[in-house]
């Protein structure tokens, strides 16, 4: 072994990029299916990656150039769909990897979309609101040839929000000469956004956790839950499960965790958007670190903050009986292998938090039909879609000796491969 070679599990896992993870998952799923190798090879690569330069006039009159990307992975099942992130670490490879992830997520939910991802290499906290608006409008213009309600429909992601989507939609519409609400999702409801969109990823985590608890014949009113990251996904998942009678014994934000073995009233703890710092500043509870929360002896652990928190370093100390992924990619592949060895089920992100893209699909349908759905209808239809997807994945899990993650990828790949097979290759 040379000095440069990785020596520990955590060093090994740091070497894997989003693309490598996405390709490895594709290969694991393909090994269980009789899929044409030509189709698998096609899915290892994006269809296209666009790189654009965005000139921005800063508030002080100077000009600065920013780089933006949009990766298209696969559109055999429908238009490309995926977020736009504004973050200094955005790069081409990450966009490609995340676009592949979106292909699997849309397919596991059986939505008529393929995967895309994009963003701008920028720290949005260093932009004024006016600068962010100008950057967004120019980015929309640069991407205009490759996006559209029937071709590629962006959505918010890290560093972007409903307001960003409103500017993006407006810029696109002004050049098209007509209002095109269906060009992006995650807009404010007043211009065609869907009710229930913001809470949908957390709600879907709650729905899937409820089904998984039922699958293992646990009683939800006897179930203890720890949630890392009491933000949009974490707080909504925790409140959903709290309403069903589960005991939410620990929650956290970036500054730390709070623990009460008797369970919190989750409506009493304010989430990150409501009051930043409220979780770690909560008085009536024991304080813990985020690392300690992940290792609590609970029935269900929901990592809902950031990626790569369950690693080769801590996976053997995790005491939860089940993990439901609220965040995208919280479990590294090394940790995944350890949980597999230890028989700890991990319900994967592409299923659990897919409520976001599912309600984005509802938003797109509402925009195309120029008809808004009531919140109750959004909730009902989300429940139906989540249960349908859960049942598809559960059937694969029951038939084969595999992990929940492999089961979800197999469902997704089977649908994508069948569509490729049915359409054939042009020309
Ligand atoms: P958010 O910003 O609303 O909340 C994030 C929470 O995590 C906050 O409580 C924050 O304090 C905490 N946090 C941040 N950094 C942390 C760290 N280093 N350690 C511990 N806690 C930390 O974000 P969100 O929208 O809830 O997203 C959370 C995760 O879910 C992300 O991985 C995101 O990609 C994923 N996700 C979000 C959506 C969505 O539409 N919001 C959809 C699918 C997946």
PDB file of N, CA and C and ligand atoms in Angstrom, residues 85 105 156-158 197-198 201 228-235 252-256 271-273 279 290 303-307 309 326-329 353-354 356-357, ligand 1:
ATOM      1  N   UNK A  85     -29.411  25.352  -7.478  1.00  0.00           N
ATOM      2  CA  UNK A  85     -28.830  25.763  -6.198  1.00  0.00           C
ATOM      3  C   UNK A  85     -27.834  26.899  -6.388  1.00  0.00           C
ATOM      4  N   UNK A 105     -35.273   9.346  -8.356  1.00  0.00           N
ATOM      5  CA  UNK A 105     -36.351   9.800  -7.450  1.00  0.00           C
ATOM      6  C   UNK A 105     -37.678   9.934  -8.205  1.00  0.00           C
ATOM      7  N   UNK A 156     -36.714  25.189  -6.629  1.00  0.00           N
ATOM      8  CA  UNK A 156     -35.752  25.703  -5.653  1.00  0.00           C
ATOM      9  C   UNK A 156     -34.890  24.603  -5.053  1.00  0.00           C
ATOM     10  N   UNK A 157     -33.743  24.983  -4.563  1.00  0.00           N
ATOM     11  CA  UNK A 157     -32.807  24.058  -3.903  1.00  0.00           C
ATOM     12  C   UNK A 157     -32.020  24.926  -2.912  1.00  0.00           C
ATOM     13  N   UNK A 158     -30.845  24.466  -2.493  1.00  0.00           N
ATOM     14  CA  UNK A 158     -30.057  25.250  -1.538  1.00  0.00           C
ATOM     15  C   UNK A 158     -29.790  26.652  -2.074  1.00  0.00           C
ATOM     16  N   UNK A 197     -46.581  22.827  -0.952  1.00  0.00           N
ATOM     17  CA  UNK A 197     -45.293  22.446  -1.558  1.00  0.00           C
ATOM     18  C   UNK A 197     -44.164  22.481  -0.528  1.00  0.00           C
ATOM     19  N   UNK A 198     -44.131  23.551   0.272  1.00  0.00           N
ATOM     20  CA  UNK A 198     -42.985  23.701   1.171  1.00  0.00           C
ATOM     21  C   UNK A 198     -42.935  22.632   2.249  1.00  0.00           C
ATOM     22  N   UNK A 201     -41.917  17.723   1.544  1.00  0.00           N
ATOM     23  CA  UNK A 201     -40.861  16.728   1.795  1.00  0.00           C
ATOM     24  C   UNK A 201     -40.916  16.179   3.222  1.00  0.00           C
ATOM     25  N   UNK A 228     -32.540  14.753  13.422  1.00  0.00           N
ATOM     26  CA  UNK A 228     -31.442  15.710  13.293  1.00  0.00           C
ATOM     27  C   UNK A 228     -31.829  16.761  12.258  1.00  0.00           C
ATOM     28  N   UNK A 229     -31.816  18.058  12.655  1.00  0.00           N
ATOM     29  CA  UNK A 229     -32.165  19.135  11.729  1.00  0.00           C
ATOM     30  C   UNK A 229     -33.647  19.439  11.828  1.00  0.00           C
ATOM     31  N   UNK A 230     -33.984  20.402  12.684  1.00  0.00           N
ATOM     32  CA  UNK A 230     -35.397  20.749  12.855  1.00  0.00           C
ATOM     33  C   UNK A 230     -35.702  21.929  11.929  1.00  0.00           C
ATOM     34  N   UNK A 231     -35.498  21.707  10.621  1.00  0.00           N
ATOM     35  CA  UNK A 231     -35.777  22.749   9.627  1.00  0.00           C
ATOM     36  C   UNK A 231     -37.041  22.375   8.879  1.00  0.00           C
ATOM     37  N   UNK A 232     -37.098  22.721   7.585  1.00  0.00           N
ATOM     38  CA  UNK A 232     -38.315  22.472   6.815  1.00  0.00           C
ATOM     39  C   UNK A 232     -38.660  20.976   6.814  1.00  0.00           C
ATOM     40  N   UNK A 233     -37.696  20.127   6.460  1.00  0.00           N
ATOM     41  CA  UNK A 233     -37.980  18.693   6.380  1.00  0.00           C
ATOM     42  C   UNK A 233     -38.162  18.104   7.780  1.00  0.00           C
ATOM     43  N   UNK A 234     -37.204  18.368   8.667  1.00  0.00           N
ATOM     44  CA  UNK A 234     -37.213  17.751   9.999  1.00  0.00           C
ATOM     45  C   UNK A 234     -38.411  18.145  10.844  1.00  0.00           C
ATOM     46  N   UNK A 235     -38.727  19.434  10.885  1.00  0.00           N
ATOM     47  CA  UNK A 235     -39.824  19.886  11.749  1.00  0.00           C
ATOM     48  C   UNK A 235     -41.165  19.354  11.232  1.00  0.00           C
ATOM     49  N   UNK A 252     -32.692  18.698  16.685  1.00  0.00           N
ATOM     50  CA  UNK A 252     -31.478  19.530  16.727  1.00  0.00           C
ATOM     51  C   UNK A 252     -31.519  20.600  15.648  1.00  0.00           C
ATOM     52  N   UNK A 253     -30.652  21.604  15.832  1.00  0.00           N
ATOM     53  CA  UNK A 253     -30.335  22.504  14.736  1.00  0.00           C
ATOM     54  C   UNK A 253     -28.813  22.558  14.638  1.00  0.00           C
ATOM     55  N   UNK A 254     -28.301  23.479  13.835  1.00  0.00           N
ATOM     56  CA  UNK A 254     -26.857  23.461  13.575  1.00  0.00           C
ATOM     57  C   UNK A 254     -26.033  23.640  14.853  1.00  0.00           C
ATOM     58  N   UNK A 255     -26.620  24.303  15.872  1.00  0.00           N
ATOM     59  CA  UNK A 255     -25.858  24.590  17.094  1.00  0.00           C
ATOM     60  C   UNK A 255     -25.898  23.473  18.126  1.00  0.00           C
ATOM     61  N   UNK A 256     -26.786  22.500  17.978  1.00  0.00           N
ATOM     62  CA  UNK A 256     -26.835  21.423  18.963  1.00  0.00           C
ATOM     63  C   UNK A 256     -28.219  20.807  19.049  1.00  0.00           C
ATOM     64  N   UNK A 271     -39.244  26.018  14.701  1.00  0.00           N
ATOM     65  CA  UNK A 271     -38.252  25.495  13.772  1.00  0.00           C
ATOM     66  C   UNK A 271     -37.280  26.587  13.344  1.00  0.00           C
ATOM     67  N   UNK A 272     -36.308  26.165  12.552  1.00  0.00           N
ATOM     68  CA  UNK A 272     -35.201  27.034  12.176  1.00  0.00           C
ATOM     69  C   UNK A 272     -35.677  28.336  11.518  1.00  0.00           C
ATOM     70  N   UNK A 273     -36.679  28.242  10.637  1.00  0.00           N
ATOM     71  CA  UNK A 273     -37.167  29.443   9.950  1.00  0.00           C
ATOM     72  C   UNK A 273     -37.955  30.335  10.899  1.00  0.00           C
ATOM     73  N   UNK A 279     -34.027  25.877  18.835  1.00  0.00           N
ATOM     74  CA  UNK A 279     -33.921  24.470  19.242  1.00  0.00           C
ATOM     75  C   UNK A 279     -32.834  24.313  20.292  1.00  0.00           C
ATOM     76  N   UNK A 290     -24.987  17.308  18.204  1.00  0.00           N
ATOM     77  CA  UNK A 290     -25.585  16.645  17.037  1.00  0.00           C
ATOM     78  C   UNK A 290     -25.065  15.211  16.895  1.00  0.00           C
ATOM     79  N   UNK A 303     -32.271  11.488  10.045  1.00  0.00           N
ATOM     80  CA  UNK A 303     -31.314  12.546   9.744  1.00  0.00           C
ATOM     81  C   UNK A 303     -31.933  13.459   8.690  1.00  0.00           C
ATOM     82  N   UNK A 304     -32.196  14.726   9.054  1.00  0.00           N
ATOM     83  CA  UNK A 304     -32.919  15.626   8.134  1.00  0.00           C
ATOM     84  C   UNK A 304     -32.220  16.974   8.038  1.00  0.00           C
ATOM     85  N   UNK A 305     -30.875  16.966   8.170  1.00  0.00           N
ATOM     86  CA  UNK A 305     -30.162  18.257   8.120  1.00  0.00           C
ATOM     87  C   UNK A 305     -29.311  18.358   6.856  1.00  0.00           C
ATOM     88  N   UNK A 306     -28.245  17.561   6.807  1.00  0.00           N
ATOM     89  CA  UNK A 306     -27.280  17.653   5.705  1.00  0.00           C
ATOM     90  C   UNK A 306     -26.839  16.243   5.299  1.00  0.00           C
ATOM     91  N   UNK A 307     -26.022  16.166   4.248  1.00  0.00           N
ATOM     92  CA  UNK A 307     -25.542  14.872   3.767  1.00  0.00           C
ATOM     93  C   UNK A 307     -24.362  14.358   4.579  1.00  0.00           C
ATOM     94  N   UNK A 309     -23.765  12.431   7.252  1.00  0.00           N
ATOM     95  CA  UNK A 309     -23.626  12.497   8.718  1.00  0.00           C
ATOM     96  C   UNK A 309     -23.489  11.105   9.332  1.00  0.00           C
ATOM     97  N   UNK A 326     -34.298  11.749   5.827  1.00  0.00           N
ATOM     98  CA  UNK A 326     -35.021  12.981   5.490  1.00  0.00           C
ATOM     99  C   UNK A 326     -34.172  13.865   4.596  1.00  0.00           C
ATOM    100  N   UNK A 327     -32.885  13.998   4.942  1.00  0.00           N
ATOM    101  CA  UNK A 327     -31.961  14.774   4.110  1.00  0.00           C
ATOM    102  C   UNK A 327     -31.613  13.970   2.863  1.00  0.00           C
ATOM    103  N   UNK A 328     -30.991  14.625   1.887  1.00  0.00           N
ATOM    104  CA  UNK A 328     -30.470  13.902   0.728  1.00  0.00           C
ATOM    105  C   UNK A 328     -29.085  13.374   1.069  1.00  0.00           C
ATOM    106  N   UNK A 329     -28.886  12.080   0.908  1.00  0.00           N
ATOM    107  CA  UNK A 329     -27.555  11.478   1.096  1.00  0.00           C
ATOM    108  C   UNK A 329     -26.978  11.581   2.492  1.00  0.00           C
ATOM    109  N   UNK A 353     -38.105  11.384   1.106  1.00  0.00           N
ATOM    110  CA  UNK A 353     -38.338  12.838   0.997  1.00  0.00           C
ATOM    111  C   UNK A 353     -38.866  13.248  -0.381  1.00  0.00           C
ATOM    112  N   UNK A 354     -39.363  12.274  -1.146  1.00  0.00           N
ATOM    113  CA  UNK A 354     -39.811  12.564  -2.519  1.00  0.00           C
ATOM    114  C   UNK A 354     -41.136  13.328  -2.571  1.00  0.00           C
ATOM    115  N   UNK A 356     -41.487  16.340  -2.002  1.00  0.00           N
ATOM    116  CA  UNK A 356     -41.210  17.653  -2.600  1.00  0.00           C
ATOM    117  C   UNK A 356     -41.397  17.618  -4.107  1.00  0.00           C
ATOM    118  N   UNK A 357     -40.751  16.672  -4.772  1.00  0.00           N
ATOM    119  CA  UNK A 357     -40.877  16.629  -6.235  1.00  0.00           C
ATOM    120  C   UNK A 357     -42.284  16.169  -6.630  1.00  0.00           C
TER     121      UNK A 357
HETATM  122  P1  LIG B   1     -33.532  23.810   6.379  1.00  0.00           P
HETATM  123  O1  LIG B   1     -32.461  24.826   6.135  1.00  0.00           O
HETATM  124  O2  LIG B   1     -34.946  24.234   6.471  1.00  0.00           O
HETATM  125  O3  LIG B   1     -33.216  23.023   7.736  1.00  0.00           O
HETATM  126  C1  LIG B   1     -31.979  22.430   7.978  1.00  0.00           C
HETATM  127  C2  LIG B   1     -31.858  22.144   9.474  1.00  0.00           C
HETATM  128  O4  LIG B   1     -30.620  21.483   9.687  1.00  0.00           O
HETATM  129  C3  LIG B   1     -31.816  23.379  10.362  1.00  0.00           C
HETATM  130  O5  LIG B   1     -32.429  23.082  11.604  1.00  0.00           O
HETATM  131  C4  LIG B   1     -30.310  23.619  10.534  1.00  0.00           C
HETATM  132  O6  LIG B   1     -30.032  24.362  11.731  1.00  0.00           O
HETATM  133  C5  LIG B   1     -29.817  22.215  10.618  1.00  0.00           C
HETATM  134  N1  LIG B   1     -28.415  22.063  10.213  1.00  0.00           N
HETATM  135  C6  LIG B   1     -27.764  22.713   9.227  1.00  0.00           C
HETATM  136  N2  LIG B   1     -26.469  22.334   9.187  1.00  0.00           N
HETATM  137  C7  LIG B   1     -26.338  21.402  10.152  1.00  0.00           C
HETATM  138  C8  LIG B   1     -25.227  20.648  10.606  1.00  0.00           C
HETATM  139  N3  LIG B   1     -24.021  20.783  10.065  1.00  0.00           N
HETATM  140  N4  LIG B   1     -25.432  19.781  11.623  1.00  0.00           N
HETATM  141  C9  LIG B   1     -26.653  19.645  12.179  1.00  0.00           C
HETATM  142  N5  LIG B   1     -27.717  20.360  11.803  1.00  0.00           N
HETATM  143  C10 LIG B   1     -27.561  21.229  10.804  1.00  0.00           C
HETATM  144  O7  LIG B   1     -33.307  22.699   5.240  1.00  0.00           O
HETATM  145  P2  LIG B   1     -34.375  21.645   4.682  1.00  0.00           P
HETATM  146  O8  LIG B   1     -35.064  22.217   3.510  1.00  0.00           O
HETATM  147  O9  LIG B   1     -35.155  21.103   5.815  1.00  0.00           O
HETATM  148  O10 LIG B   1     -33.397  20.528   4.088  1.00  0.00           O
HETATM  149  C11 LIG B   1     -32.767  19.556   4.915  1.00  0.00           C
HETATM  150  C12 LIG B   1     -32.274  18.414   4.056  1.00  0.00           C
HETATM  151  O11 LIG B   1     -33.351  17.841   3.329  1.00  0.00           O
HETATM  152  C13 LIG B   1     -31.225  18.764   3.002  1.00  0.00           C
HETATM  153  O12 LIG B   1     -30.378  17.652   2.830  1.00  0.00           O
HETATM  154  C14 LIG B   1     -32.046  18.937   1.745  1.00  0.00           C
HETATM  155  O13 LIG B   1     -31.276  18.716   0.573  1.00  0.00           O
HETATM  156  C15 LIG B   1     -33.073  17.843   1.938  1.00  0.00           C
HETATM  157  N6  LIG B   1     -34.302  18.034   1.173  1.00  0.00           N
HETATM  158  C16 LIG B   1     -34.982  19.210   1.223  1.00  0.00           C
HETATM  159  C17 LIG B   1     -36.143  19.338   0.456  1.00  0.00           C
HETATM  160  C18 LIG B   1     -36.927  20.612   0.471  1.00  0.00           C
HETATM  161  O14 LIG B   1     -37.699  20.818  -0.482  1.00  0.00           O
HETATM  162  N7  LIG B   1     -36.829  21.446   1.510  1.00  0.00           N
HETATM  163  C19 LIG B   1     -36.580  18.272  -0.345  1.00  0.00           C
HETATM  164  C20 LIG B   1     -35.878  17.076  -0.343  1.00  0.00           C
HETATM  165  C21 LIG B   1     -34.724  16.978   0.424  1.00  0.00           C
END
